[in-house]
PDB file of C-alpha atoms in Angstrom:
ATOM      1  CA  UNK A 145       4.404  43.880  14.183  1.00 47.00           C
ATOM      2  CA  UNK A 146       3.440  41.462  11.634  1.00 46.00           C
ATOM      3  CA  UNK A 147       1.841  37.894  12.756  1.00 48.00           C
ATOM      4  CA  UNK A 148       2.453  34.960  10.244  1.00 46.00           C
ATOM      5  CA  UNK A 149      -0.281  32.555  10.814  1.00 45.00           C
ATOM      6  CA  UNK A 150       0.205  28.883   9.982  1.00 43.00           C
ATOM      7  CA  UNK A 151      -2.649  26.930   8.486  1.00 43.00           C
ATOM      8  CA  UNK A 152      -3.144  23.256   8.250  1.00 46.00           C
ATOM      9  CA  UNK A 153      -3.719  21.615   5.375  1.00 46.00           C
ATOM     10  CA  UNK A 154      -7.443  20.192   6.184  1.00 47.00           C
ATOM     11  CA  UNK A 155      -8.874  17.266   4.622  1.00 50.00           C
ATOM     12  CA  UNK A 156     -11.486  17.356   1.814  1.00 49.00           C
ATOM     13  CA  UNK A 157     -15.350  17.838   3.311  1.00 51.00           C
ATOM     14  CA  UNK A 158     -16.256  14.452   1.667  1.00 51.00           C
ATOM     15  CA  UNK A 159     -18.043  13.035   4.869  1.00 55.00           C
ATOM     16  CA  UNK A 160     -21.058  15.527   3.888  1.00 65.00           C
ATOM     17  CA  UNK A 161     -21.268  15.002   0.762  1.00 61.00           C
ATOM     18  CA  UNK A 162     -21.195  11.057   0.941  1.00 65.00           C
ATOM     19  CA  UNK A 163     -23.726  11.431   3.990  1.00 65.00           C
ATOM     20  CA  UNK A 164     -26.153  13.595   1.355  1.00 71.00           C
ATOM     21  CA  UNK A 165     -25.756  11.266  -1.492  1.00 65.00           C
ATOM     22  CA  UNK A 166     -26.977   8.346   0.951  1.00 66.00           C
ATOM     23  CA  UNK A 167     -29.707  10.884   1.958  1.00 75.00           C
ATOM     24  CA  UNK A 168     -30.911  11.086  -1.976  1.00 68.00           C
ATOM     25  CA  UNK A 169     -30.425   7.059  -2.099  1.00 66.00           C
ATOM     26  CA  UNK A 170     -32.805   6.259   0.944  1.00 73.00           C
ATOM     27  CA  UNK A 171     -35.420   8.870  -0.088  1.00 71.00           C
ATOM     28  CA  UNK A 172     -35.284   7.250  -3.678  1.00 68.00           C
ATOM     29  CA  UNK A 173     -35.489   3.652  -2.246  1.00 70.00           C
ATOM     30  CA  UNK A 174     -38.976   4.930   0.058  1.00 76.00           C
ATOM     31  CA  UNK A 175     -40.260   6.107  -3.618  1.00 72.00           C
ATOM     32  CA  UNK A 176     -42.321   3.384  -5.388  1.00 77.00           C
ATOM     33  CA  UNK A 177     -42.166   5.393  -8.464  1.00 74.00           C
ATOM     34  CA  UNK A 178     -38.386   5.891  -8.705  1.00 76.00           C
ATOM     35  CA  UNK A 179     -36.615   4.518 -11.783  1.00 79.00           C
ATOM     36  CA  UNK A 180     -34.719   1.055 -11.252  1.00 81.00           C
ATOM     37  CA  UNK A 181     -31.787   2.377 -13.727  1.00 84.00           C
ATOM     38  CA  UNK A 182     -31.530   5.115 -11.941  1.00 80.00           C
ATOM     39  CA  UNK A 183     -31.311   3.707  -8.373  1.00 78.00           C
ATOM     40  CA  UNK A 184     -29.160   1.407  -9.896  1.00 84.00           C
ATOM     41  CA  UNK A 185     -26.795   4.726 -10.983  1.00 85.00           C
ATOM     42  CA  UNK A 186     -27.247   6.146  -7.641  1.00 81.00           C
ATOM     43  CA  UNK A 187     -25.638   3.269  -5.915  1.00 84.00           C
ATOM     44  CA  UNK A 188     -22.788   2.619  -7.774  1.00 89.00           C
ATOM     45  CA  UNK A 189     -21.774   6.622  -7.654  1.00 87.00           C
ATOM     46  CA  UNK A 190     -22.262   6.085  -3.757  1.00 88.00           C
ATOM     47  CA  UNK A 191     -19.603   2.951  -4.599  1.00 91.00           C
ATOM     48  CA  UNK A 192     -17.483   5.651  -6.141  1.00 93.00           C
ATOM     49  CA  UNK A 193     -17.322   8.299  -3.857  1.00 91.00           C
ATOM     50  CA  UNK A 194     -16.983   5.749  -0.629  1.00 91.00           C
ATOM     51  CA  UNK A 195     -13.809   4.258  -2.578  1.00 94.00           C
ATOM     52  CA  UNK A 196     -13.020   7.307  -2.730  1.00 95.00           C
ATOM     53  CA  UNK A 197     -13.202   8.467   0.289  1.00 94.00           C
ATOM     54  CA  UNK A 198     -11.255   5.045   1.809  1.00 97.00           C
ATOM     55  CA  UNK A 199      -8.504   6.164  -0.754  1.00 97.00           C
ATOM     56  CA  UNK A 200      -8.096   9.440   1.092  1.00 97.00           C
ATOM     57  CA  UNK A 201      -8.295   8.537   4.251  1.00 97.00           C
ATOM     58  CA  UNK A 202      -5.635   5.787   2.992  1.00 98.00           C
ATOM     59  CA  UNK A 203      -3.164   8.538   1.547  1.00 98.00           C
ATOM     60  CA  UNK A 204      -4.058  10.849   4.710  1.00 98.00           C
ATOM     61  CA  UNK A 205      -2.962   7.942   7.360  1.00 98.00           C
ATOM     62  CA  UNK A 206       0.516   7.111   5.014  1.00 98.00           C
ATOM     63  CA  UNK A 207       1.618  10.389   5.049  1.00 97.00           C
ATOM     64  CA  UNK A 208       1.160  10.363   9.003  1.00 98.00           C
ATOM     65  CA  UNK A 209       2.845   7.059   9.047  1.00 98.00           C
ATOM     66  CA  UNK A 210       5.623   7.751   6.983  1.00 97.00           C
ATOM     67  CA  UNK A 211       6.271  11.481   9.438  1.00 97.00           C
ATOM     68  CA  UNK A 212       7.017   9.504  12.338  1.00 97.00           C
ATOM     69  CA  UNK A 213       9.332   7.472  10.642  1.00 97.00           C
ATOM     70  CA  UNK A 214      13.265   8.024  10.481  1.00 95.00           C
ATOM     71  CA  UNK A 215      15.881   6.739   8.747  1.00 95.00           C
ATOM     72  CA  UNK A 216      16.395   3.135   9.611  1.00 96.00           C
ATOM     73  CA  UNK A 217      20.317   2.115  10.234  1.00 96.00           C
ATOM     74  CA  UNK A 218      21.823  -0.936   8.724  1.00 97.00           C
ATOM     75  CA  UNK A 219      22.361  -4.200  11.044  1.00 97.00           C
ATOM     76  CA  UNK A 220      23.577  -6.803   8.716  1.00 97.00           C
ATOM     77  CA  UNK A 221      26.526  -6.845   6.292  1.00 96.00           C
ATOM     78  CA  UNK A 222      27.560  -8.570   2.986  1.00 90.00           C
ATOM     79  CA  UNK A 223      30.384  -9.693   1.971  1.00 90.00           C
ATOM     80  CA  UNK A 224      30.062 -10.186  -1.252  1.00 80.00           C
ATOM     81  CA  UNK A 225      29.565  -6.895  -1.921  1.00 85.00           C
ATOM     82  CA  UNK A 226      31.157  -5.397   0.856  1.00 92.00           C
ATOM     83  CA  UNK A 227      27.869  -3.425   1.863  1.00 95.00           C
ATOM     84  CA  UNK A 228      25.745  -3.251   4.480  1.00 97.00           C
ATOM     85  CA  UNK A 229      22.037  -3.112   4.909  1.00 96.00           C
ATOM     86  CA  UNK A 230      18.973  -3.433   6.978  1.00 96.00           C
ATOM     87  CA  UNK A 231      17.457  -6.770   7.412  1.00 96.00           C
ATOM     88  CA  UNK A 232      13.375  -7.524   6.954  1.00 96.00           C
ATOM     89  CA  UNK A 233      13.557  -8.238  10.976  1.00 97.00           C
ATOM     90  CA  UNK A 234      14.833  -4.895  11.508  1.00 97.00           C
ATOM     91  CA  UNK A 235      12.919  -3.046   9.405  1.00 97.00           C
ATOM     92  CA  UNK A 236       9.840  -5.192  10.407  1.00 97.00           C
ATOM     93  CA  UNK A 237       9.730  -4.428  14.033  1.00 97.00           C
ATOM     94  CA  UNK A 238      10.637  -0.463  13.331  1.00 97.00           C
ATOM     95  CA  UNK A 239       8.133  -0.067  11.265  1.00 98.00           C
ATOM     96  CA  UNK A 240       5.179  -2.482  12.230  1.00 98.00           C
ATOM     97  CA  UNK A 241       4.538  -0.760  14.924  1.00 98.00           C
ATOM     98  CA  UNK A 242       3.960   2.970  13.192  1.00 98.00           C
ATOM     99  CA  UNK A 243       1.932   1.421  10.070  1.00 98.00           C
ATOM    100  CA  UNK A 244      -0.102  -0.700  12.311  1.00 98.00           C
ATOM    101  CA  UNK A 245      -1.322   2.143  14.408  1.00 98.00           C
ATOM    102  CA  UNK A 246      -2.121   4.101  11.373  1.00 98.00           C
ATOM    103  CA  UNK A 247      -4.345   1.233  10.618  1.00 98.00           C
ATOM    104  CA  UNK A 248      -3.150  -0.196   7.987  1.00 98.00           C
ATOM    105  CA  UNK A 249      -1.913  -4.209   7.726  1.00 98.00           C
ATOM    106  CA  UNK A 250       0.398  -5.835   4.796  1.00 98.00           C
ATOM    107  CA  UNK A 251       0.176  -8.891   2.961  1.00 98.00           C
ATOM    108  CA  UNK A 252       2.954 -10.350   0.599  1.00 98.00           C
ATOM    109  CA  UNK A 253       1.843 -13.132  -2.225  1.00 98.00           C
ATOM    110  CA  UNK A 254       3.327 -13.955  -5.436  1.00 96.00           C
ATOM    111  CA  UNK A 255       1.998 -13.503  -8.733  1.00 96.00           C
ATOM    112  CA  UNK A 256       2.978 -14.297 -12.328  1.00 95.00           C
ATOM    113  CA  UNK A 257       6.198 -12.336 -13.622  1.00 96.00           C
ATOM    114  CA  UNK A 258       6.322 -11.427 -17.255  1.00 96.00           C
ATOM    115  CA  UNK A 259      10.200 -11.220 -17.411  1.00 96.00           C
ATOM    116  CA  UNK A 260      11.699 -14.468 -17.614  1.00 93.00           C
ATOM    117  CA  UNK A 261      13.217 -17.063 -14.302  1.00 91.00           C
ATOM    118  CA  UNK A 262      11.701 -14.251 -12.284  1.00 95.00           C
ATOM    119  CA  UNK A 263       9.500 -14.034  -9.356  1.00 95.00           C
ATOM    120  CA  UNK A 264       6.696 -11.283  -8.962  1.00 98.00           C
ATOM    121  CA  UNK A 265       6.426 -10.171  -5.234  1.00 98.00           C
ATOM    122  CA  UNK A 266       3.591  -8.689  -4.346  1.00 98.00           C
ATOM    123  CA  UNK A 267       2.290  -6.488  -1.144  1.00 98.00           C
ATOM    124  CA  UNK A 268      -1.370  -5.712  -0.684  1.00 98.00           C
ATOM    125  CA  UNK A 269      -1.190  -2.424   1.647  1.00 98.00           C
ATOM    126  CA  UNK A 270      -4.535  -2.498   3.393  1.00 98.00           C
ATOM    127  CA  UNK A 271      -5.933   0.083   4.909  1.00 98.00           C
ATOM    128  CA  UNK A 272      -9.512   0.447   7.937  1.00 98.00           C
ATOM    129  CA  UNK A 273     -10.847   2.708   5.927  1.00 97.00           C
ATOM    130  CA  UNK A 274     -11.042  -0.010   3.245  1.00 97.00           C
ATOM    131  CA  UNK A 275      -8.617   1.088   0.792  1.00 98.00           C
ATOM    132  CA  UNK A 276      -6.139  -1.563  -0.668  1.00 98.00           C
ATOM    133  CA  UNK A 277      -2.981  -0.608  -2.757  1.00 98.00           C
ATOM    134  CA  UNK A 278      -0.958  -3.592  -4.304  1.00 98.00           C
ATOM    135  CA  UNK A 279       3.089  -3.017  -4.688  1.00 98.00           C
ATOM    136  CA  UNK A 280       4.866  -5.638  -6.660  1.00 98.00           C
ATOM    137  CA  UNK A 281       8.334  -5.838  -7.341  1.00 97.00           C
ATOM    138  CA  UNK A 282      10.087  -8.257 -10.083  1.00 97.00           C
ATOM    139  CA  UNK A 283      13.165 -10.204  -8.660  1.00 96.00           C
ATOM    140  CA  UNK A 284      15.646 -12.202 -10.402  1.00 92.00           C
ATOM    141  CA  UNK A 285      15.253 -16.470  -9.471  1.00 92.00           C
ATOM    142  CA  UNK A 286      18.072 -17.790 -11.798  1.00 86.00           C
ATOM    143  CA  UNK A 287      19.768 -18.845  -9.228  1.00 84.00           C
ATOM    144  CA  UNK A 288      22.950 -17.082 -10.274  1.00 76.00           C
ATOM    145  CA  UNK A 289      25.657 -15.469  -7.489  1.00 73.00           C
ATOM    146  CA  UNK A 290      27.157 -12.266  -7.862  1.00 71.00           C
ATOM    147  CA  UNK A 291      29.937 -13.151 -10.293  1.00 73.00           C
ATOM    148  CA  UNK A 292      27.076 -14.942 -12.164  1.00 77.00           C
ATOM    149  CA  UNK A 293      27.954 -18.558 -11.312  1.00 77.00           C
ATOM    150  CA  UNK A 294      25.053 -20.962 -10.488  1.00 80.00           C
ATOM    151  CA  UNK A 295      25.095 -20.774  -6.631  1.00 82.00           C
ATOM    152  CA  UNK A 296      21.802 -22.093  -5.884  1.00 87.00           C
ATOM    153  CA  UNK A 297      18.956 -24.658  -6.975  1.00 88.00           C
ATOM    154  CA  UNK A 298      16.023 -22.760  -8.570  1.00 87.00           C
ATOM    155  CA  UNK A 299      14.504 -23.747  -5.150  1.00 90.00           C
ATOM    156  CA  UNK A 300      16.231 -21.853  -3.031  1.00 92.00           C
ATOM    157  CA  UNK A 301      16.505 -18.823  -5.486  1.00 91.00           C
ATOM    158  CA  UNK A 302      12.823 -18.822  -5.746  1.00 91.00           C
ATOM    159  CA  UNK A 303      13.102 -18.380  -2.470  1.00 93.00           C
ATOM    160  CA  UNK A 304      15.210 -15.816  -1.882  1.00 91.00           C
ATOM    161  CA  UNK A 305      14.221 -13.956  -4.553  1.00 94.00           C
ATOM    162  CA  UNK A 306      10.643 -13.627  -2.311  1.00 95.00           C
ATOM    163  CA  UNK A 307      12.650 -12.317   0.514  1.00 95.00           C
ATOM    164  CA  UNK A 308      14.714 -10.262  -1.275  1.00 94.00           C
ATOM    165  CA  UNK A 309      11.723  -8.623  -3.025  1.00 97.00           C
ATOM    166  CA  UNK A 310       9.558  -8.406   0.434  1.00 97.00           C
ATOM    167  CA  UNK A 311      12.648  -6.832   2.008  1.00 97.00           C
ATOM    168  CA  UNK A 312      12.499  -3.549  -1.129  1.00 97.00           C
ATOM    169  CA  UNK A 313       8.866  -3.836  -1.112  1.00 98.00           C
ATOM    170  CA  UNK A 314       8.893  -2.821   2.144  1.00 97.00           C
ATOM    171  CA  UNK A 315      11.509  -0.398   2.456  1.00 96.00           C
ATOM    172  CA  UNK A 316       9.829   1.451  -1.002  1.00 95.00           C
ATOM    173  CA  UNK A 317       6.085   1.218   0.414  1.00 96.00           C
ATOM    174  CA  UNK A 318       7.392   3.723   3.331  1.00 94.00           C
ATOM    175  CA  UNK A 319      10.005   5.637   1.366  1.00 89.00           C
TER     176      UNK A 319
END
């Protein structure tokens, strides 16, 4: 009778070799003698490899995140386009909870939009380890309804066009 053995996929060994490259950097800081340029190269590949390793520990903890999360059902309706859809509340206090205990914490801003009477959204994903991964999305602020009639003051469509665009960000960070 045949056995079939699952394996894990494991993570990469980069804890030991980050812990020996400090190793090579504190006996070359003891060392009067050692070369300044190359110190100075020896530090910023132990910057590399430590952003590195935040970056996988960053993709590690989303993929975890995103297994224990499910299909989120829809809450609100509209009637403009007959559809319905999940709200930022509802999709907030789903998935806060998951993300959060994966360590990582979100932050929306706004930034400059190159396509015209639109507003950039953007999320910084931030992760413990110390990785941070920046999601933008480009939404419409014309102020136009569905039929394409002005229907708001470039106010309020600046406005919604944030929500709107936190609301996708959100529900496209997690997949």
């Amino acid at each position: 009778m045949n056995a079939v053995t699952k394996t894990e996929a494991q993570p990469p060994a980069v804890a030991d070799y980050s812990a020996s490259l400090l190793e090579v950097i504190s006996k070359a800081a003891r060392d009067p003698n050692v070369d300044i340029d190359k110190m100075e190269r020896l530090l910023q590949m132990q910057e590399r490899v430590a952003a590195r390793d935040a970056e996988v520990a960053f993709n590690q903890a989303l993929n975890a995140a995103q297994s224990e999360m499910g299909t989120i059902g829809a809450n609100a309706s509209n009637p403009q386009t007959r559809s319905r859809y999940a709200t930022f509340d509802k999709l907030d206090r789903v998935l806060r909870p998951i993300y959060t205990a994966h360590g990582f914490s979100l932050s929306f801003d706004e930034g400059e939009s190159p396509k015209p009477e639109h507003v950039r959204v953007l999320c910084y994903v931030s992760h413990i380890a110390g990785h941070t991964r920046t999601y933008h999305r480009d939404m419409p602020a014309d102020g136009k309804g569905a039929k394409g009639g002005d229907v708001m003051t470039k106010t309020h469509a600046a406005g919604a066009a944030g929500s709107y665009g936190a609301r996708y960000l959100l529900k496209g960070i997690f997949n």
